[in-house]
Amino acid sequence: MTEIERYNPQSIEPKWQARWEQDQLYRAQPACDKPKYYVLDFYPYPSGEGMSVGHARNYVPTDLLARYYRMRGYNVLHPIGFDAFGLPTENAAIKLKVDPHELNERYSANYVRQYKLMGLSYDWSRLINSAHAEYYHWTQWIFIQLFNAWYDPRKDKACPIAELEAELAERGSHAIFDYIDDHPEHVGVVDKGTPPITAEQWRAMSRREQNDYLNHFRLAFQAESTVNWDPVDKVVVADEEVENGRAWRSGALVIKRTLKQWFFRITAYAERLINDLDTVDWPEAIITMQRNWIGKSEGAEVRFPVDGHDAEIPVFTTRPDTLWGATFMVLSPEHPLTLAITAPDQRQAVEQYVAFAKGETEEQRTAADKEKTGVFTGAYAINPVNGARIPIWVADYVLMSYGTGAIMAVPAHDQRDFEFARKFNLPIKVVVQPPDRTLDPTTMERAYEDKNGVMVDSGPLTGMSTGEDGCACIRAAIAYCQQRGIGKRRVNYKIRPWLISRQRYWGTPIPIVHTPDGPVALREDELPLLLPKVKEYEPGPNGESPLESIPEFVNAPNGRRETDTMATWACSSWYYIRFADPHNDKAIGDPKEIDYWLPVDVYVGGAEHAVLHLLYSRMWTKVLYDLGVVKFFEPFRVLRNQGLILSPQKKVDEHGREYYEKMSKSKGNVITPDEVIAEHGADALRGYELFISDFEKTVPWNTQGVPGVRRWLDRVWRIVLYPDVDKGAPTQMTARELRRIAHQTIQRYERDLEAFSFNTVVSAMMEFTNALYKARDAGLHHTPEWDEAIDILLRLLAPIAPHIAEELWCRLGKPYSITQQAWPKVDPEAVKAESITIVVQVNGKVRDRLTVPADADEAYILEQALASPAVRKFLNGGAPKQVHYVAGKLLSLVV
RNA sequence: GCCGAAGUGGCGGAACUGGCAGACGCGCGCGACUCAAAAUCGCGUUCCUCUCGGAGGAAUGUGGGUUCGAUUCCCACCUUCGGCACCA
């Protein structure tokens, strides 16, 4: 027996990692004629805790793809960088009393160390970091482009704000507003409630007033906004950081404060953000979530005059067909007309109610199954379609932020209105009778919301029934309103402007100076606006940004510098472009490189960013497309989400149900790649990350899984280097069969990898390895087919387990590096089988299996089947009534 | 409540276009090697029944349907996970 050297990843992995790094094997070439492949991971935030094996679920599959496409001859861009700005680092800096710049370097370096430990093939020459001025210079540059642009609805794209100024000076803004009226999908290009003006009015304005007006159109703009304020921590907190009205960190009751905030006008892109979803290959769930988030709904805006006042209240409705069934109207407590129209004897009650609603948290106000509340204003509106005088109420179930902040209430056909009407004894009027029964307002138990039915008591619509698409009555109602001049077709979107400013230190400074004439952007040659070093990172007593206390920063020659910084969503909205040319100090990137590399071919990350990052990035891409900076309008061609990895420990909840926890430091159940690699090596970790489950599924980590994969790699090691040792029982296999298995494995590998079915890629490789043991036991190992099979095995292994593949490749005396070898070609001749197995069924049950030559025809197979004793047993001596033959697979006999 | 995804052995999962359900791995059991253990190798491992070295039956969340044939297609329901949640 030969003395064998055991597979020892601890000695071979660091050796090859050092060699690869020295040789810079994974550098992408600049733009050239080669086909490109851009595979990208979601931009990671480098946390102080480092990575867990859950993070590797993202990085290993993309590395497999990168290595695979390199071997297939593509110029592969596989970069990484750090989304380094943001609150977690800032909070850590405050707590540890360490400069966040320093923490960033420390944490990023730890991530890089872990990436290298896993043998990931990133192009390290393209490493980027959002918190480096070299990077945020261009985040600021894009901010300026947005600030200096508006969305021209007629051109359906972003245009320089100077064009808007020229138009205002020449013709005013009426043409723009008229166009939006006729094309309601453009409602989001301008702030709600902005008045149209004439050229004379524009020219009469001061520069400050003009800037205020332009602000309603700019793609980056400042506006008043209500935010959650934590009086103990003295910070603004996000909605997500508020639980039951209390700040998550301090436990203090949050109060609402109105602050001036910076926004991006994502609403202008609502329609394109929906429509362009048809052009990407993304998980259906994410596409649906984005659609819902944008929340397009079509209907009509109808104006209701207020009885006895010189005022009209517009309402938005998706069911204009039910206009005749409106029996009351409801205003949001924040509606500007609420107090103005309130009758004197109701004033006290309404004021009280408005104050009560204002004091409610978002949580209380939108709680499920909340009892309806509201107060009568004492005023009446006139229903413009039938002159009916209907009471106007104020109630918190109507939100100021959606539609017009006022609704017409149709209790017979809207469940919310129904509940309100029942509670306050308001009349209910049925205007749509369902086809199968007759609704009686006095006995109805819930609203009939279906569109299907016949119109009753509805003026000109009476007797109409729902058309083919269910919207005939709606269209007729809109046409009627338009003709009478009381309403018009309208589109509403739920999506709101994207809040970008944070009164915090650790973020990209906003390149704006507030002058007596209003906000002015820095010139491009004044960038980057550096984040100054400070001693204290805590926000001021009233939530002022720490930047406010630095006179050298705040005081600009022409005014006061903006002290808000950008939320990290800005940094991550364009980083995928930067990788094309990451160190360019003249532009966000050389257009030649950007045009070559983008869009991203495959983008992989967790589903938690379904809406936020993926929506923001799409908007920025479209702005840059409109402005001619890039030539693509969707950044990520293919998107896939990896599933979560949970802790292996089974827990039982209070109902006795079993579940697995997420890995987290606070629960003390984190498994790190470091510990797994120390014990079993990076290749075994990589293999198990791929093998653990279906890529998109959430699954608990199994501590036995890595040793299982390690055993497979051990077997690979032994069969490649020591095929003569430890023979098993003799088996039957021909050289041709071995060759067929090798080439079929290439096919399965390619097919499964391209379908993101990485677990079956690994299992195909395990089967191939098992087949080699069998072939060895059949005495095949000194044949040319054996050498070819081993060669294929190692090439296919290289993307999964690069270290062991390189080591074995080297020991067989083949040329360095295996990662630079060509991908093996499938030989179609080798794949063909000479004999095939045909399953014989009788009445749908398998009764026998026949081995026949691959070219056997149906007649021959039928003859063989009828001769089989196992089959005859179930034929009861008769002939089959029906015969179904599936070529090469199955013969089904029916008796 | 609404929208989306998914339910297959003890566990993770596989099954290409309607055609052998349970590949591959984990775990478990038995055996070989060993003084012993580890490692390794071999065999077995969905459930039930029987006249058990064989044969038959049932089974892919539940109940129906289409089909010679359904994990796959259709209908209804149940459960789990994710998202949204008074959006007019």
Short mmCIF file of C-alpha atoms (C1' of nucleotides) in Angstrom, two decimals, chain A residues 285 288-289 297 316-318 365-366 370 372 397-399 402 407 416 494 657 691-694 697 699 702 704 708 711 715 718 751 759-760 763 766-767 770 839 841 845 847 849 873-874 884 886 889-890 892 894, chain B residues 1-8 10-17 19-28 38-43 55-59 67-70 79-88:
data_model
loop_
_atom_site.label_atom_id
_atom_site.label_comp_id
_atom_site.label_asym_id
_atom_site.label_seq_id
_atom_site.Cartn_x
_atom_site.Cartn_y
_atom_site.Cartn_z
CA ALA A 285 -42.11 39.04 -6.10
CA THR A 288 -44.85 43.11 -7.71
CA MET A 289 -43.59 44.86 -4.59
CA SER A 297 -54.44 53.94 -9.58
CA PHE A 316 -60.03 61.68 -6.20
CA THR A 317 -61.95 58.50 -6.86
CA THR A 318 -61.23 55.26 -8.69
CA ARG A 365 -53.74 56.19 13.25
CA THR A 366 -53.27 53.33 10.84
CA LYS A 370 -59.38 50.63 14.20
CA LYS A 372 -63.80 54.80 12.86
CA TYR A 397 -59.28 57.62 7.99
CA VAL A 398 -58.76 60.07 5.16
CA LEU A 399 -55.05 60.77 4.66
CA TYR A 402 -52.92 60.55 -0.77
CA ILE A 407 -63.07 61.88 -0.46
CA ARG A 416 -64.55 52.05 4.91
CA LYS A 494 -48.83 56.28 -3.76
CA ARG A 657 -44.09 25.41 17.28
CA PHE A 691 -25.05 22.84 -1.83
CA ILE A 692 -27.04 23.82 1.27
CA SER A 693 -30.37 24.36 -0.45
CA ASP A 694 -32.18 25.94 -3.31
CA LYS A 697 -34.72 29.53 -0.01
CA VAL A 699 -32.73 27.53 5.45
CA ASN A 702 -26.41 22.45 9.27
CA GLN A 704 -22.79 18.52 9.57
CA GLY A 708 -20.06 16.29 4.21
CA ARG A 711 -15.57 14.35 2.57
CA ARG A 715 -12.59 11.75 -2.26
CA ARG A 718 -7.67 10.60 -3.41
CA ARG A 751 -27.55 24.06 -17.54
CA ASN A 759 -27.03 22.86 -5.33
CA THR A 760 -27.51 20.51 -8.27
CA SER A 763 -24.51 17.16 -6.67
CA MET A 766 -20.43 14.47 -6.51
CA GLU A 767 -22.06 11.93 -8.80
CA ASN A 770 -18.66 8.59 -7.37
CA VAL A 839 -40.10 1.85 -18.62
CA GLN A 841 -46.36 0.62 -17.62
CA LYS A 845 -48.21 1.34 -13.12
CA ARG A 847 -44.27 -3.27 -14.33
CA ARG A 849 -37.87 -1.95 -17.39
CA LYS A 873 -48.77 -11.11 -15.58
CA PHE A 874 -50.83 -7.92 -15.66
CA HIS A 884 -48.67 5.01 -25.77
CA VAL A 886 -42.84 8.17 -25.48
CA LYS A 889 -38.47 6.81 -22.35
CA LEU A 890 -41.63 4.90 -21.76
CA SER A 892 -47.65 2.61 -21.57
CA VAL A 894 -53.80 0.04 -21.30
"C1'" G B 1 -58.00 42.21 4.97
"C1'" C B 2 -55.09 42.52 0.18
"C1'" C B 3 -50.80 40.95 -2.83
"C1'" G B 4 -46.81 37.46 -3.64
"C1'" A B 5 -44.04 32.76 -2.85
"C1'" A B 6 -43.98 27.90 -1.10
"C1'" G B 7 -45.80 22.93 1.07
"C1'" U B 8 -42.05 16.03 -1.34
"C1'" G B 10 -35.83 11.77 10.43
"C1'" C B 11 -33.21 16.60 7.93
"C1'" G B 12 -31.41 19.97 3.42
"C1'" G B 13 -33.33 18.88 -1.00
"C1'" A B 14 -33.75 16.38 -6.61
"C1'" A B 15 -37.13 15.14 -10.57
"C1'" C B 16 -35.44 19.10 -17.86
"C1'" U B 17 -41.42 20.11 -21.95
"C1'" G B 19 -43.68 10.06 -18.44
"C1'" C B 20 -39.25 5.35 -13.41
"C1'" A B 21 -40.99 10.07 -7.10
"C1'" G B 22 -37.11 10.44 -3.25
"C1'" A B 23 -30.99 11.90 -7.31
"C1'" C B 24 -26.98 14.12 -4.27
"C1'" G B 25 -25.73 15.04 0.73
"C1'" C B 26 -26.69 14.88 6.13
"C1'" G B 27 -28.32 11.72 9.95
"C1'" C B 28 -29.18 6.75 11.41
"C1'" A B 38 -10.83 8.22 14.49
"C1'" A B 39 -10.52 8.25 9.38
"C1'" U B 40 -11.74 5.29 5.23
"C1'" C B 41 -14.42 1.56 2.48
"C1'" G B 42 -18.96 -1.60 1.55
"C1'" C B 43 -24.24 -2.48 2.22
"C1'" A B 55 -44.31 -10.01 -3.89
"C1'" G B 56 -48.13 -6.47 -3.58
"C1'" G B 57 -50.31 -1.86 -2.12
"C1'" A B 58 -50.26 3.36 -0.62
"C1'" A B 59 -47.77 7.99 -0.81
"C1'" U B 67 -55.38 12.39 -18.75
"C1'" C B 68 -53.35 5.89 -20.71
"C1'" G B 69 -50.29 8.49 -17.10
"C1'" A B 70 -50.14 14.40 -12.51
"C1'" U B 79 -50.87 25.67 6.53
"C1'" U B 80 -46.21 28.33 6.49
"C1'" C B 81 -43.13 32.36 5.00
"C1'" G B 82 -42.46 37.35 2.90
"C1'" G B 83 -44.54 42.15 1.70
"C1'" C B 84 -48.36 45.93 2.07
"C1'" A B 85 -52.00 47.55 5.14
"C1'" C B 86 -58.13 52.84 6.20
"C1'" C B 87 -54.17 54.45 -0.61
"C1'" A B 88 -60.47 56.51 -1.73
#
